[in-house]
């Protein structure tokens, strides 16, 4: 909100219009209009000090030296979560055992640590499902974790490929869509051939029409009773 910030600086500091315009990214005439209260819109001042964009020391430096250019204060670095298990919504947490069981059954080469990071669970739970000692093992039904919304297909594929490479085995390929893919390619080829054929037919038709028109004009000239030639 550069205009609101400029309005506050005009009302509460002795900074020059040039300094305010430079800091707020505005034209000096806009600052002049705000100061003269002739701007098209009346702005409510926004305190850049409370917004942690400026310090009072920085403002005082600018007030003491008209040639000084204010420097915006960098805010604190946002806290980024880099460790710990993946967060899973409460509504999906009951599906975790089913997703773990599916991975254990279909990709036994994946380590418990990798499953823990992917699904967001503990190794104790994974080990209990592996050993079928989980308290609810009778009700656990292996289900694709992607379908359950516990992870993305890209994440699962990357994990499977990494585990397969580490184990020295060939990563499985998903051939479920091979038939659909082949049919799609064939359909695209058919459409391309049809477009080429229609374009050639249109070109021939245009050429034939031009030839016919030239023939008619020539014939008309030959039989024109009013022709002087």
mmCIF file with all atom_site columns, C-alpha atoms in Angstrom:
data_model
loop_
_atom_site.group_PDB
_atom_site.id
_atom_site.type_symbol
_atom_site.label_atom_id
_atom_site.label_alt_id
_atom_site.label_comp_id
_atom_site.label_asym_id
_atom_site.label_entity_id
_atom_site.label_seq_id
_atom_site.pdbx_PDB_ins_code
_atom_site.Cartn_x
_atom_site.Cartn_y
_atom_site.Cartn_z
_atom_site.occupancy
_atom_site.B_iso_or_equiv
_atom_site.pdbx_formal_charge
_atom_site.auth_seq_id
_atom_site.auth_comp_id
_atom_site.auth_asym_id
_atom_site.auth_atom_id
_atom_site.pdbx_PDB_model_num
ATOM 1   C CA . UNK A 1 1   ? 0.000   0.000   0.000   1.00 0.00 ? 1   UNK A CA 1
ATOM 2   C CA . UNK A 1 2   ? 2.465   2.655   -1.160  1.00 0.00 ? 2   UNK A CA 1
ATOM 3   C CA . UNK A 1 3   ? -0.027  5.544   -1.160  1.00 0.00 ? 3   UNK A CA 1
ATOM 4   C CA . UNK A 1 4   ? -1.109  4.891   2.433   1.00 0.00 ? 4   UNK A CA 1
ATOM 5   C CA . UNK A 1 5   ? 2.542   4.621   3.498   1.00 0.00 ? 5   UNK A CA 1
ATOM 6   C CA . UNK A 1 6   ? 3.352   7.862   1.708   1.00 0.00 ? 6   UNK A CA 1
ATOM 7   C CA . UNK A 1 7   ? 0.435   9.581   3.450   1.00 0.00 ? 7   UNK A CA 1
ATOM 8   C CA . UNK A 1 8   ? 1.784   8.535   6.866   1.00 0.00 ? 8   UNK A CA 1
ATOM 9   C CA . UNK A 1 9   ? 5.321   9.684   6.022   1.00 0.00 ? 9   UNK A CA 1
ATOM 10  C CA . UNK A 1 10  ? 4.024   13.058  4.818   1.00 0.00 ? 10  UNK A CA 1
ATOM 11  C CA . UNK A 1 11  ? 2.021   13.599  8.014   1.00 0.00 ? 11  UNK A CA 1
ATOM 12  C CA . UNK A 1 12  ? 4.509   12.258  10.543  1.00 0.00 ? 12  UNK A CA 1
ATOM 13  C CA . UNK A 1 13  ? 8.016   12.958  9.253   1.00 0.00 ? 13  UNK A CA 1
ATOM 14  C CA . UNK A 1 14  ? 10.126  15.762  7.829   1.00 0.00 ? 14  UNK A CA 1
ATOM 15  C CA . UNK A 1 15  ? 11.325  13.667  4.889   1.00 0.00 ? 15  UNK A CA 1
ATOM 16  C CA . UNK A 1 16  ? 11.455  15.372  1.495   1.00 0.00 ? 16  UNK A CA 1
ATOM 17  C CA . UNK A 1 17  ? 8.934   14.525  -1.183  1.00 0.00 ? 17  UNK A CA 1
ATOM 18  C CA . UNK A 1 18  ? 11.755  13.031  -3.255  1.00 0.00 ? 18  UNK A CA 1
ATOM 19  C CA . UNK A 1 19  ? 12.707  10.651  -0.444  1.00 0.00 ? 19  UNK A CA 1
ATOM 20  C CA . UNK A 1 20  ? 9.121   9.569   0.129   1.00 0.00 ? 20  UNK A CA 1
ATOM 21  C CA . UNK A 1 21  ? 8.499   9.104   -3.592  1.00 0.00 ? 21  UNK A CA 1
ATOM 22  C CA . UNK A 1 22  ? 11.680  7.038   -3.939  1.00 0.00 ? 22  UNK A CA 1
ATOM 23  C CA . UNK A 1 23  ? 10.841  4.826   -0.973  1.00 0.00 ? 23  UNK A CA 1
ATOM 24  C CA . UNK A 1 24  ? 7.204   4.272   -1.942  1.00 0.00 ? 24  UNK A CA 1
ATOM 25  C CA . UNK A 1 25  ? 7.822   3.912   -5.661  1.00 0.00 ? 25  UNK A CA 1
ATOM 26  C CA . UNK A 1 26  ? 5.554   6.818   -6.555  1.00 0.00 ? 26  UNK A CA 1
ATOM 27  C CA . UNK A 1 27  ? 5.887   9.962   -8.639  1.00 0.00 ? 27  UNK A CA 1
ATOM 28  C CA . UNK A 1 28  ? 6.774   13.139  -6.748  1.00 0.00 ? 28  UNK A CA 1
ATOM 29  C CA . UNK A 1 29  ? 3.581   14.786  -8.047  1.00 0.00 ? 29  UNK A CA 1
ATOM 30  C CA . UNK A 1 30  ? 1.558   12.069  -6.325  1.00 0.00 ? 30  UNK A CA 1
ATOM 31  C CA . UNK A 1 31  ? 3.323   12.884  -3.046  1.00 0.00 ? 31  UNK A CA 1
ATOM 32  C CA . UNK A 1 32  ? 2.616   16.577  -3.646  1.00 0.00 ? 32  UNK A CA 1
ATOM 33  C CA . UNK A 1 33  ? -1.074  15.818  -4.187  1.00 0.00 ? 33  UNK A CA 1
ATOM 34  C CA . UNK A 1 34  ? -1.218  13.788  -0.959  1.00 0.00 ? 34  UNK A CA 1
ATOM 35  C CA . UNK A 1 35  ? 0.463   16.615  0.947   1.00 0.00 ? 35  UNK A CA 1
ATOM 36  C CA . UNK A 1 36  ? -1.872  19.236  -0.515  1.00 0.00 ? 36  UNK A CA 1
ATOM 37  C CA . UNK A 1 37  ? -4.874  16.992  0.128   1.00 0.00 ? 37  UNK A CA 1
ATOM 38  C CA . UNK A 1 38  ? -5.804  17.179  -3.548  1.00 0.00 ? 38  UNK A CA 1
ATOM 39  C CA . UNK A 1 39  ? -5.355  13.508  -4.346  1.00 0.00 ? 39  UNK A CA 1
ATOM 40  C CA . UNK A 1 40  ? -8.301  11.781  -5.993  1.00 0.00 ? 40  UNK A CA 1
ATOM 41  C CA . UNK A 1 41  ? -8.571  9.393   -3.022  1.00 0.00 ? 41  UNK A CA 1
ATOM 42  C CA . UNK A 1 42  ? -8.120  10.168  0.643   1.00 0.00 ? 42  UNK A CA 1
ATOM 43  C CA . UNK A 1 43  ? -5.721  7.622   2.077   1.00 0.00 ? 43  UNK A CA 1
ATOM 44  C CA . UNK A 1 44  ? -5.564  6.475   5.671   1.00 0.00 ? 44  UNK A CA 1
ATOM 45  C CA . UNK A 1 45  ? -1.953  6.548   6.765   1.00 0.00 ? 45  UNK A CA 1
ATOM 46  C CA . UNK A 1 46  ? -0.112  3.269   7.161   1.00 0.00 ? 46  UNK A CA 1
ATOM 47  C CA . UNK A 1 47  ? 2.752   3.236   9.649   1.00 0.00 ? 47  UNK A CA 1
ATOM 48  C CA . UNK A 1 48  ? 5.813   1.583   7.997   1.00 0.00 ? 48  UNK A CA 1
ATOM 49  C CA . UNK A 1 49  ? 7.545   1.419   11.393  1.00 0.00 ? 49  UNK A CA 1
ATOM 50  C CA . UNK A 1 50  ? 4.853   -0.784  12.903  1.00 0.00 ? 50  UNK A CA 1
ATOM 51  C CA . UNK A 1 51  ? 4.873   -2.803  9.689   1.00 0.00 ? 51  UNK A CA 1
ATOM 52  C CA . UNK A 1 52  ? 8.608   -3.418  10.248  1.00 0.00 ? 52  UNK A CA 1
ATOM 53  C CA . UNK A 1 53  ? 9.506   -1.802  6.930   1.00 0.00 ? 53  UNK A CA 1
ATOM 54  C CA . UNK A 1 54  ? 11.352  1.177   8.421   1.00 0.00 ? 54  UNK A CA 1
ATOM 55  C CA . UNK A 1 55  ? 12.988  2.058   11.715  1.00 0.00 ? 55  UNK A CA 1
ATOM 56  C CA . UNK A 1 56  ? 12.896  5.454   13.383  1.00 0.00 ? 56  UNK A CA 1
ATOM 57  C CA . UNK A 1 57  ? 16.684  5.600   13.106  1.00 0.00 ? 57  UNK A CA 1
ATOM 58  C CA . UNK A 1 58  ? 16.353  5.216   9.351   1.00 0.00 ? 58  UNK A CA 1
ATOM 59  C CA . UNK A 1 59  ? 13.764  7.989   9.236   1.00 0.00 ? 59  UNK A CA 1
ATOM 60  C CA . UNK A 1 60  ? 15.980  10.282  11.302  1.00 0.00 ? 60  UNK A CA 1
ATOM 61  C CA . UNK A 1 61  ? 18.868  9.655   8.901   1.00 0.00 ? 61  UNK A CA 1
ATOM 62  C CA . UNK A 1 62  ? 16.653  10.727  6.026   1.00 0.00 ? 62  UNK A CA 1
ATOM 63  C CA . UNK A 1 63  ? 15.439  13.811  7.844   1.00 0.00 ? 63  UNK A CA 1
ATOM 64  C CA . UNK A 1 64  ? 19.027  14.872  8.586   1.00 0.00 ? 64  UNK A CA 1
ATOM 65  C CA . UNK A 1 65  ? 20.195  14.401  4.995   1.00 0.00 ? 65  UNK A CA 1
ATOM 66  C CA . UNK A 1 66  ? 17.807  15.191  2.100   1.00 0.00 ? 66  UNK A CA 1
ATOM 67  C CA . UNK A 1 67  ? 20.039  13.227  -0.297  1.00 0.00 ? 67  UNK A CA 1
ATOM 68  C CA . UNK A 1 68  ? 19.806  10.061  1.800   1.00 0.00 ? 68  UNK A CA 1
ATOM 69  C CA . UNK A 1 69  ? 17.748  7.238   0.325   1.00 0.00 ? 69  UNK A CA 1
ATOM 70  C CA . UNK A 1 70  ? 15.693  5.242   2.804   1.00 0.00 ? 70  UNK A CA 1
ATOM 71  C CA . UNK A 1 71  ? 16.383  1.505   2.956   1.00 0.00 ? 71  UNK A CA 1
ATOM 72  C CA . UNK A 1 72  ? 13.525  -0.863  3.588   1.00 0.00 ? 72  UNK A CA 1
ATOM 73  C CA . UNK A 1 73  ? 14.028  -3.164  6.541   1.00 0.00 ? 73  UNK A CA 1
ATOM 74  C CA . UNK A 1 74  ? 14.058  -6.863  5.802   1.00 0.00 ? 74  UNK A CA 1
ATOM 75  C CA . UNK A 1 75  ? 11.496  -8.784  7.790   1.00 0.00 ? 75  UNK A CA 1
ATOM 76  C CA . UNK A 1 76  ? 12.382  -11.902 9.755   1.00 0.00 ? 76  UNK A CA 1
ATOM 77  C CA . UNK A 1 77  ? 12.917  -15.058 7.763   1.00 0.00 ? 77  UNK A CA 1
ATOM 78  C CA . UNK A 1 78  ? 9.782   -17.200 7.794   1.00 0.00 ? 78  UNK A CA 1
ATOM 79  C CA . UNK A 1 79  ? 10.075  -20.405 9.758   1.00 0.00 ? 79  UNK A CA 1
ATOM 80  C CA . UNK A 1 80  ? 10.289  -23.299 7.353   1.00 0.00 ? 80  UNK A CA 1
ATOM 81  C CA . UNK A 1 81  ? 9.462   -26.795 8.429   1.00 0.00 ? 81  UNK A CA 1
ATOM 82  C CA . UNK A 1 82  ? 12.268  -29.040 7.216   1.00 0.00 ? 82  UNK A CA 1
ATOM 83  C CA . UNK A 1 83  ? 12.107  -31.985 9.597   1.00 0.00 ? 83  UNK A CA 1
ATOM 84  C CA . UNK A 1 84  ? 9.508   -34.109 11.241  1.00 0.00 ? 84  UNK A CA 1
ATOM 85  C CA . UNK A 1 85  ? 6.699   -36.245 9.873   1.00 0.00 ? 85  UNK A CA 1
ATOM 86  C CA . UNK A 1 86  ? 4.348   -35.039 7.175   1.00 0.00 ? 86  UNK A CA 1
ATOM 87  C CA . UNK A 1 87  ? 1.197   -33.401 8.502   1.00 0.00 ? 87  UNK A CA 1
ATOM 88  C CA . UNK A 1 88  ? -1.946  -35.306 7.643   1.00 0.00 ? 88  UNK A CA 1
ATOM 89  C CA . UNK A 1 89  ? -5.459  -33.930 8.207   1.00 0.00 ? 89  UNK A CA 1
ATOM 90  C CA . UNK A 1 90  ? -7.353  -35.596 11.017  1.00 0.00 ? 90  UNK A CA 1
ATOM 91  C CA . UNK A 1 91  ? -9.976  -36.886 8.577   1.00 0.00 ? 91  UNK A CA 1
ATOM 92  C CA . UNK A 1 92  ? -7.345  -38.900 6.722   1.00 0.00 ? 92  UNK A CA 1
ATOM 93  C CA . UNK A 1 93  ? -5.285  -40.202 9.633   1.00 0.00 ? 93  UNK A CA 1
ATOM 94  C CA . UNK A 1 94  ? -7.434  -43.288 9.990   1.00 0.00 ? 94  UNK A CA 1
ATOM 95  C CA . UNK A 1 95  ? -6.477  -44.209 6.401   1.00 0.00 ? 95  UNK A CA 1
ATOM 96  C CA . UNK A 1 96  ? -2.748  -44.307 7.121   1.00 0.00 ? 96  UNK A CA 1
ATOM 97  C CA . UNK A 1 97  ? -2.582  -48.000 8.086   1.00 0.00 ? 97  UNK A CA 1
ATOM 98  C CA . UNK A 1 98  ? -4.319  -48.958 4.823   1.00 0.00 ? 98  UNK A CA 1
ATOM 99  C CA . UNK A 1 99  ? -1.809  -46.914 2.815   1.00 0.00 ? 99  UNK A CA 1
ATOM 100 C CA . UNK A 1 100 ? 1.137   -48.365 4.735   1.00 0.00 ? 100 UNK A CA 1
ATOM 101 C CA . UNK A 1 101 ? -0.144  -51.909 4.169   1.00 0.00 ? 101 UNK A CA 1
ATOM 102 C CA . UNK A 1 102 ? -0.432  -51.221 0.423   1.00 0.00 ? 102 UNK A CA 1
ATOM 103 C CA . UNK A 1 103 ? 3.164   -50.003 0.166   1.00 0.00 ? 103 UNK A CA 1
ATOM 104 C CA . UNK A 1 104 ? 4.466   -52.954 2.236   1.00 0.00 ? 104 UNK A CA 1
ATOM 105 C CA . UNK A 1 105 ? 2.593   -55.413 0.022   1.00 0.00 ? 105 UNK A CA 1
ATOM 106 C CA . UNK A 1 106 ? 3.451   -53.870 -3.352  1.00 0.00 ? 106 UNK A CA 1
ATOM 107 C CA . UNK A 1 107 ? 6.874   -52.362 -2.655  1.00 0.00 ? 107 UNK A CA 1
ATOM 108 C CA . UNK A 1 108 ? 8.625   -54.319 0.104   1.00 0.00 ? 108 UNK A CA 1
ATOM 109 C CA . UNK A 1 109 ? 11.943  -52.787 -0.964  1.00 0.00 ? 109 UNK A CA 1
ATOM 110 C CA . UNK A 1 110 ? 10.933  -49.406 0.498   1.00 0.00 ? 110 UNK A CA 1
ATOM 111 C CA . UNK A 1 111 ? 12.407  -48.871 3.973   1.00 0.00 ? 111 UNK A CA 1
ATOM 112 C CA . UNK A 1 112 ? 10.365  -48.049 7.044   1.00 0.00 ? 112 UNK A CA 1
ATOM 113 C CA . UNK A 1 113 ? 12.056  -44.653 7.278   1.00 0.00 ? 113 UNK A CA 1
ATOM 114 C CA . UNK A 1 114 ? 11.045  -43.771 3.728   1.00 0.00 ? 114 UNK A CA 1
ATOM 115 C CA . UNK A 1 115 ? 7.457   -44.870 4.353   1.00 0.00 ? 115 UNK A CA 1
ATOM 116 C CA . UNK A 1 116 ? 7.425   -42.830 7.561   1.00 0.00 ? 116 UNK A CA 1
ATOM 117 C CA . UNK A 1 117 ? 8.474   -39.690 5.699   1.00 0.00 ? 117 UNK A CA 1
ATOM 118 C CA . UNK A 1 118 ? 6.011   -40.286 2.870   1.00 0.00 ? 118 UNK A CA 1
ATOM 119 C CA . UNK A 1 119 ? 2.919   -41.094 4.916   1.00 0.00 ? 119 UNK A CA 1
ATOM 120 C CA . UNK A 1 120 ? 3.768   -39.178 8.096   1.00 0.00 ? 120 UNK A CA 1
ATOM 121 C CA . UNK A 1 121 ? 3.708   -41.932 10.671  1.00 0.00 ? 121 UNK A CA 1
ATOM 122 C CA . UNK A 1 122 ? 6.034   -43.704 13.102  1.00 0.00 ? 122 UNK A CA 1
ATOM 123 C CA . UNK A 1 123 ? 8.331   -46.619 12.407  1.00 0.00 ? 123 UNK A CA 1
ATOM 124 C CA . UNK A 1 124 ? 6.718   -48.498 15.279  1.00 0.00 ? 124 UNK A CA 1
ATOM 125 C CA . UNK A 1 125 ? 3.379   -48.425 13.478  1.00 0.00 ? 125 UNK A CA 1
ATOM 126 C CA . UNK A 1 126 ? 4.964   -49.540 10.202  1.00 0.00 ? 126 UNK A CA 1
ATOM 127 C CA . UNK A 1 127 ? 6.807   -52.400 11.909  1.00 0.00 ? 127 UNK A CA 1
ATOM 128 C CA . UNK A 1 128 ? 3.613   -53.529 13.636  1.00 0.00 ? 128 UNK A CA 1
ATOM 129 C CA . UNK A 1 129 ? 1.815   -53.653 10.286  1.00 0.00 ? 129 UNK A CA 1
ATOM 130 C CA . UNK A 1 130 ? 4.727   -55.566 8.714   1.00 0.00 ? 130 UNK A CA 1
ATOM 131 C CA . UNK A 1 131 ? 4.638   -58.114 11.509  1.00 0.00 ? 131 UNK A CA 1
ATOM 132 C CA . UNK A 1 132 ? 0.828   -58.128 11.569  1.00 0.00 ? 132 UNK A CA 1
ATOM 133 C CA . UNK A 1 133 ? 0.883   -57.269 15.262  1.00 0.00 ? 133 UNK A CA 1
ATOM 134 C CA . UNK A 1 134 ? -0.973  -53.985 14.865  1.00 0.00 ? 134 UNK A CA 1
ATOM 135 C CA . UNK A 1 135 ? -3.891  -53.666 17.251  1.00 0.00 ? 135 UNK A CA 1
ATOM 136 C CA . UNK A 1 136 ? -6.313  -53.147 14.359  1.00 0.00 ? 136 UNK A CA 1
ATOM 137 C CA . UNK A 1 137 ? -4.726  -55.514 11.852  1.00 0.00 ? 137 UNK A CA 1
ATOM 138 C CA . UNK A 1 138 ? -8.013  -57.349 11.248  1.00 0.00 ? 138 UNK A CA 1
ATOM 139 C CA . UNK A 1 139 ? -9.569  -54.191 9.801   1.00 0.00 ? 139 UNK A CA 1
ATOM 140 C CA . UNK A 1 140 ? -6.597  -52.959 7.776   1.00 0.00 ? 140 UNK A CA 1
ATOM 141 C CA . UNK A 1 141 ? -7.194  -53.225 4.033   1.00 0.00 ? 141 UNK A CA 1
ATOM 142 C CA . UNK A 1 142 ? -4.283  -52.305 1.695   1.00 0.00 ? 142 UNK A CA 1
ATOM 143 C CA . UNK A 1 143 ? -5.241  -49.258 -0.354  1.00 0.00 ? 143 UNK A CA 1
ATOM 144 C CA . UNK A 1 144 ? -3.245  -47.043 -2.696  1.00 0.00 ? 144 UNK A CA 1
ATOM 145 C CA . UNK A 1 145 ? -1.993  -44.066 -0.605  1.00 0.00 ? 145 UNK A CA 1
ATOM 146 C CA . UNK A 1 146 ? -2.401  -41.794 -3.626  1.00 0.00 ? 146 UNK A CA 1
ATOM 147 C CA . UNK A 1 147 ? -6.083  -42.678 -3.857  1.00 0.00 ? 147 UNK A CA 1
ATOM 148 C CA . UNK A 1 148 ? -6.415  -42.082 -0.134  1.00 0.00 ? 148 UNK A CA 1
ATOM 149 C CA . UNK A 1 149 ? -4.872  -38.619 -0.521  1.00 0.00 ? 149 UNK A CA 1
ATOM 150 C CA . UNK A 1 150 ? -1.896  -39.404 1.729   1.00 0.00 ? 150 UNK A CA 1
ATOM 151 C CA . UNK A 1 151 ? 0.676   -38.505 -0.935  1.00 0.00 ? 151 UNK A CA 1
ATOM 152 C CA . UNK A 1 152 ? 0.940   -37.575 -4.610  1.00 0.00 ? 152 UNK A CA 1
ATOM 153 C CA . UNK A 1 153 ? 1.629   -40.005 -7.438  1.00 0.00 ? 153 UNK A CA 1
ATOM 154 C CA . UNK A 1 154 ? 4.853   -38.172 -8.221  1.00 0.00 ? 154 UNK A CA 1
ATOM 155 C CA . UNK A 1 155 ? 6.102   -38.564 -4.653  1.00 0.00 ? 155 UNK A CA 1
ATOM 156 C CA . UNK A 1 156 ? 5.250   -42.259 -4.607  1.00 0.00 ? 156 UNK A CA 1
ATOM 157 C CA . UNK A 1 157 ? 6.867   -42.909 -7.997  1.00 0.00 ? 157 UNK A CA 1
ATOM 158 C CA . UNK A 1 158 ? 10.035  -41.093 -6.942  1.00 0.00 ? 158 UNK A CA 1
ATOM 159 C CA . UNK A 1 159 ? 10.224  -43.115 -3.732  1.00 0.00 ? 159 UNK A CA 1
ATOM 160 C CA . UNK A 1 160 ? 9.694   -46.413 -5.566  1.00 0.00 ? 160 UNK A CA 1
ATOM 161 C CA . UNK A 1 161 ? 12.368  -45.560 -8.141  1.00 0.00 ? 161 UNK A CA 1
ATOM 162 C CA . UNK A 1 162 ? 14.850  -44.534 -5.446  1.00 0.00 ? 162 UNK A CA 1
ATOM 163 C CA . UNK A 1 163 ? 14.243  -47.690 -3.408  1.00 0.00 ? 163 UNK A CA 1
ATOM 164 C CA . UNK A 1 164 ? 14.505  -49.887 -6.493  1.00 0.00 ? 164 UNK A CA 1
ATOM 165 C CA . UNK A 1 165 ? 17.798  -48.298 -7.487  1.00 0.00 ? 165 UNK A CA 1
ATOM 166 C CA . UNK A 1 166 ? 19.171  -48.743 -3.982  1.00 0.00 ? 166 UNK A CA 1
ATOM 167 C CA . UNK A 1 167 ? 18.091  -52.383 -3.924  1.00 0.00 ? 167 UNK A CA 1
ATOM 168 C CA . UNK A 1 168 ? 19.550  -53.007 -7.376  1.00 0.00 ? 168 UNK A CA 1
ATOM 169 C CA . UNK A 1 169 ? 16.274  -54.016 -8.977  1.00 0.00 ? 169 UNK A CA 1
ATOM 170 C CA . UNK A 1 170 ? 14.424  -52.643 -11.965 1.00 0.00 ? 170 UNK A CA 1
ATOM 171 C CA . UNK A 1 171 ? 11.824  -50.094 -11.051 1.00 0.00 ? 171 UNK A CA 1
ATOM 172 C CA . UNK A 1 172 ? 8.325   -51.257 -12.037 1.00 0.00 ? 172 UNK A CA 1
ATOM 173 C CA . UNK A 1 173 ? 6.593   -49.398 -14.810 1.00 0.00 ? 173 UNK A CA 1
ATOM 174 C CA . UNK A 1 174 ? 2.925   -48.548 -14.797 1.00 0.00 ? 174 UNK A CA 1
ATOM 175 C CA . UNK A 1 175 ? 1.372   -50.160 -17.868 1.00 0.00 ? 175 UNK A CA 1
ATOM 176 C CA . UNK A 1 176 ? -2.235  -49.585 -16.874 1.00 0.00 ? 176 UNK A CA 1
ATOM 177 C CA . UNK A 1 177 ? -2.642  -46.809 -19.427 1.00 0.00 ? 177 UNK A CA 1
ATOM 178 C CA . UNK A 1 178 ? -0.665  -48.382 -22.255 1.00 0.00 ? 178 UNK A CA 1
ATOM 179 C CA . UNK A 1 179 ? -3.818  -49.334 -24.159 1.00 0.00 ? 179 UNK A CA 1
ATOM 180 C CA . UNK A 1 180 ? -5.370  -45.912 -23.696 1.00 0.00 ? 180 UNK A CA 1
ATOM 181 C CA . UNK A 1 181 ? -2.115  -44.245 -24.690 1.00 0.00 ? 181 UNK A CA 1
ATOM 182 C CA . UNK A 1 182 ? -1.873  -46.278 -27.888 1.00 0.00 ? 182 UNK A CA 1
ATOM 183 C CA . UNK A 1 183 ? -5.496  -45.522 -28.733 1.00 0.00 ? 183 UNK A CA 1
ATOM 184 C CA . UNK A 1 184 ? -4.903  -41.816 -28.160 1.00 0.00 ? 184 UNK A CA 1
ATOM 185 C CA . UNK A 1 185 ? -1.837  -41.812 -30.408 1.00 0.00 ? 185 UNK A CA 1
ATOM 186 C CA . UNK A 1 186 ? -3.787  -43.617 -33.119 1.00 0.00 ? 186 UNK A CA 1
ATOM 187 C CA . UNK A 1 187 ? -6.644  -41.127 -32.826 1.00 0.00 ? 187 UNK A CA 1
ATOM 188 C CA . UNK A 1 188 ? -4.245  -38.181 -33.104 1.00 0.00 ? 188 UNK A CA 1
ATOM 189 C CA . UNK A 1 189 ? -2.637  -39.706 -36.175 1.00 0.00 ? 189 UNK A CA 1
ATOM 190 C CA . UNK A 1 190 ? -6.039  -40.228 -37.727 1.00 0.00 ? 190 UNK A CA 1
ATOM 191 C CA . UNK A 1 191 ? -7.017  -36.624 -37.068 1.00 0.00 ? 191 UNK A CA 1
ATOM 192 C CA . UNK A 1 192 ? -3.730  -35.410 -38.542 1.00 0.00 ? 192 UNK A CA 1
ATOM 193 C CA . UNK A 1 193 ? -4.230  -37.501 -41.698 1.00 0.00 ? 193 UNK A CA 1
ATOM 194 C CA . UNK A 1 194 ? -7.822  -36.278 -42.023 1.00 0.00 ? 194 UNK A CA 1
ATOM 195 C CA . UNK A 1 195 ? -6.701  -32.661 -41.702 1.00 0.00 ? 195 UNK A CA 1
ATOM 196 C CA . UNK A 1 196 ? -4.039  -33.164 -44.376 1.00 0.00 ? 196 UNK A CA 1
ATOM 197 C CA . UNK A 1 197 ? -6.571  -34.826 -46.668 1.00 0.00 ? 197 UNK A CA 1
ATOM 198 C CA . UNK A 1 198 ? -9.131  -32.049 -46.184 1.00 0.00 ? 198 UNK A CA 1
ATOM 199 C CA . UNK A 1 199 ? -6.495  -29.415 -46.829 1.00 0.00 ? 199 UNK A CA 1
ATOM 200 C CA . UNK A 1 200 ? -5.443  -31.122 -50.068 1.00 0.00 ? 200 UNK A CA 1
ATOM 201 C CA . UNK A 1 201 ? -9.072  -31.453 -51.174 1.00 0.00 ? 201 UNK A CA 1
ATOM 202 C CA . UNK A 1 202 ? -9.703  -27.786 -50.477 1.00 0.00 ? 202 UNK A CA 1
ATOM 203 C CA . UNK A 1 203 ? -6.578  -26.836 -52.406 1.00 0.00 ? 203 UNK A CA 1
ATOM 204 C CA . UNK A 1 204 ? -7.618  -28.976 -55.370 1.00 0.00 ? 204 UNK A CA 1
ATOM 205 C CA . UNK A 1 205 ? -11.146 -27.573 -55.273 1.00 0.00 ? 205 UNK A CA 1
ATOM 206 C CA . UNK A 1 206 ? -9.799  -24.026 -55.249 1.00 0.00 ? 206 UNK A CA 1
ATOM 207 C CA . UNK A 1 207 ? -7.471  -24.838 -58.131 1.00 0.00 ? 207 UNK A CA 1
ATOM 208 C CA . UNK A 1 208 ? -10.304 -26.455 -60.118 1.00 0.00 ? 208 UNK A CA 1
ATOM 209 C CA . UNK A 1 209 ? -12.575 -23.476 -59.468 1.00 0.00 ? 209 UNK A CA 1
ATOM 210 C CA . UNK A 1 210 ? -9.893  -21.084 -60.668 1.00 0.00 ? 210 UNK A CA 1
ATOM 211 C CA . UNK A 1 211 ? -9.329  -23.152 -63.824 1.00 0.00 ? 211 UNK A CA 1
ATOM 212 C CA . UNK A 1 212 ? -13.063 -23.348 -64.501 1.00 0.00 ? 212 UNK A CA 1
ATOM 213 C CA . UNK A 1 213 ? -13.423 -19.602 -64.030 1.00 0.00 ? 213 UNK A CA 1
ATOM 214 C CA . UNK A 1 214 ? -10.603 -18.920 -66.475 1.00 0.00 ? 214 UNK A CA 1
ATOM 215 C CA . UNK A 1 215 ? -12.182 -21.290 -69.026 1.00 0.00 ? 215 UNK A CA 1
ATOM 216 C CA . UNK A 1 216 ? -15.600 -19.610 -68.724 1.00 0.00 ? 216 UNK A CA 1
ATOM 217 C CA . UNK A 1 217 ? -14.065 -16.152 -69.220 1.00 0.00 ? 217 UNK A CA 1
ATOM 218 C CA . UNK A 1 218 ? -12.182 -17.344 -72.253 1.00 0.00 ? 218 UNK A CA 1
ATOM 219 C CA . UNK A 1 219 ? -15.295 -18.960 -73.718 1.00 0.00 ? 219 UNK A CA 1
ATOM 220 C CA . UNK A 1 220 ? -17.345 -15.821 -73.088 1.00 0.00 ? 220 UNK A CA 1
ATOM 221 C CA . UNK A 1 221 ? -14.806 -13.753 -74.970 1.00 0.00 ? 221 UNK A CA 1
ATOM 222 C CA . UNK A 1 222 ? -14.999 -16.136 -77.920 1.00 0.00 ? 222 UNK A CA 1
ATOM 223 C CA . UNK A 1 223 ? -18.813 -16.022 -78.231 1.00 0.00 ? 223 UNK A CA 1
ATOM 224 C CA . UNK A 1 224 ? -19.407 -12.415 -77.188 1.00 0.00 ? 224 UNK A CA 1
ATOM 225 C CA . UNK A 1 225 ? -21.480 -10.989 -80.079 1.00 0.00 ? 225 UNK A CA 1
ATOM 226 C CA . UNK A 1 226 ? -20.605 -7.466  -79.033 1.00 0.00 ? 226 UNK A CA 1
ATOM 227 C CA . UNK A 1 227 ? -16.896 -8.021  -79.070 1.00 0.00 ? 227 UNK A CA 1
ATOM 228 C CA . UNK A 1 228 ? -15.104 -5.697  -81.530 1.00 0.00 ? 228 UNK A CA 1
ATOM 229 C CA . UNK A 1 229 ? -12.380 -8.185  -82.254 1.00 0.00 ? 229 UNK A CA 1
#
